[in-house]
Amino acid sequence: MLNPSVPPAEVVRSAHAAGFTYVEMSAKRLIQTIETDKEARNLLEDRAIIPVHGGWSLRLNWSREKFEQGLLVAEKEMHFAAQWGSRSGALVLPPSLSTVNHGMTEEEMLERIGRTADLASRSGLSLVIEFMGVGSEKPLPASYRTLTGALRVVRLVGRANLGILLDSFHWYTSGGTLDEINDMPTDIPLFVHLNDAPAGDRRSLTDAMRELPGSGVIHLSGFLNALLGLGYRGPASIELKHPQLHAMPALAAAETAFRAGDAVRHSLKLHAIAYGGGR
């Protein structure tokens, strides 16, 4: 993932030049790209690179009033992004309801997810929910920090277009197992973030400590083969928030990510990888 300060049009151009056919980009940044940069717009119009997935201007942990306003914006963003090739968008689960400062109940959270999934469905999109595995060893009530916890939310909400954003780093830091992945429904919508982790105590890891896929200790072959067993063929998005990559020029960072991701893709027969260019 490029430094967030990199203009979104440069993300598109760099991802394409590096060899990516897909890019992960928020709908807000996609709109900005198309409205302000002719070269990047032409690449997107020609389907030379496809904004396959991205977030909308909506957060689960917002206040009720702000969430209602966000739904109005998100609906327009969903329609726009779908026209440019997007397949899905994400909402991030709170680590625990105890961390939401305005007192959201689980019932309210489930309702918000269901309403968002319904809006996404109108534009032919899936909604995938992401759990944050970092810090999962800390005792929190009603935790949503694991794949098992996220799957429980999917079952309770009960929408056909609702699934999981499975990030290999958060799966690893949550103490995730291959059995968890193997037991997932084969028809569940999925989007995958692919990255690695350094050696050491998982409880001490932070997002900024992510490594390029294939350079760390996560059992990525098992992780991806389990997903392949579910029928998932990609794309997998290289999702990194690493200071060294952020310090690189945009194209150099994209090329570095592509080389790492492509090596994993070829070894495990994934159809495609995507560049996590900014959600």
Short mmCIF file of C-alpha atoms in Angstrom, two decimals, residues 52 91 164 180 188:
data_model
loop_
_atom_site.label_atom_id
_atom_site.label_comp_id
_atom_site.label_asym_id
_atom_site.label_seq_id
_atom_site.Cartn_x
_atom_site.Cartn_y
_atom_site.Cartn_z
CA VAL A 52 -11.95 -4.12 -7.89
CA LEU A 91 -16.79 -2.23 6.82
CA ILE A 164 -15.56 -11.57 4.90
CA GLU A 180 -11.35 -21.83 10.60
CA ILE A 188 -19.56 -16.72 1.07
#
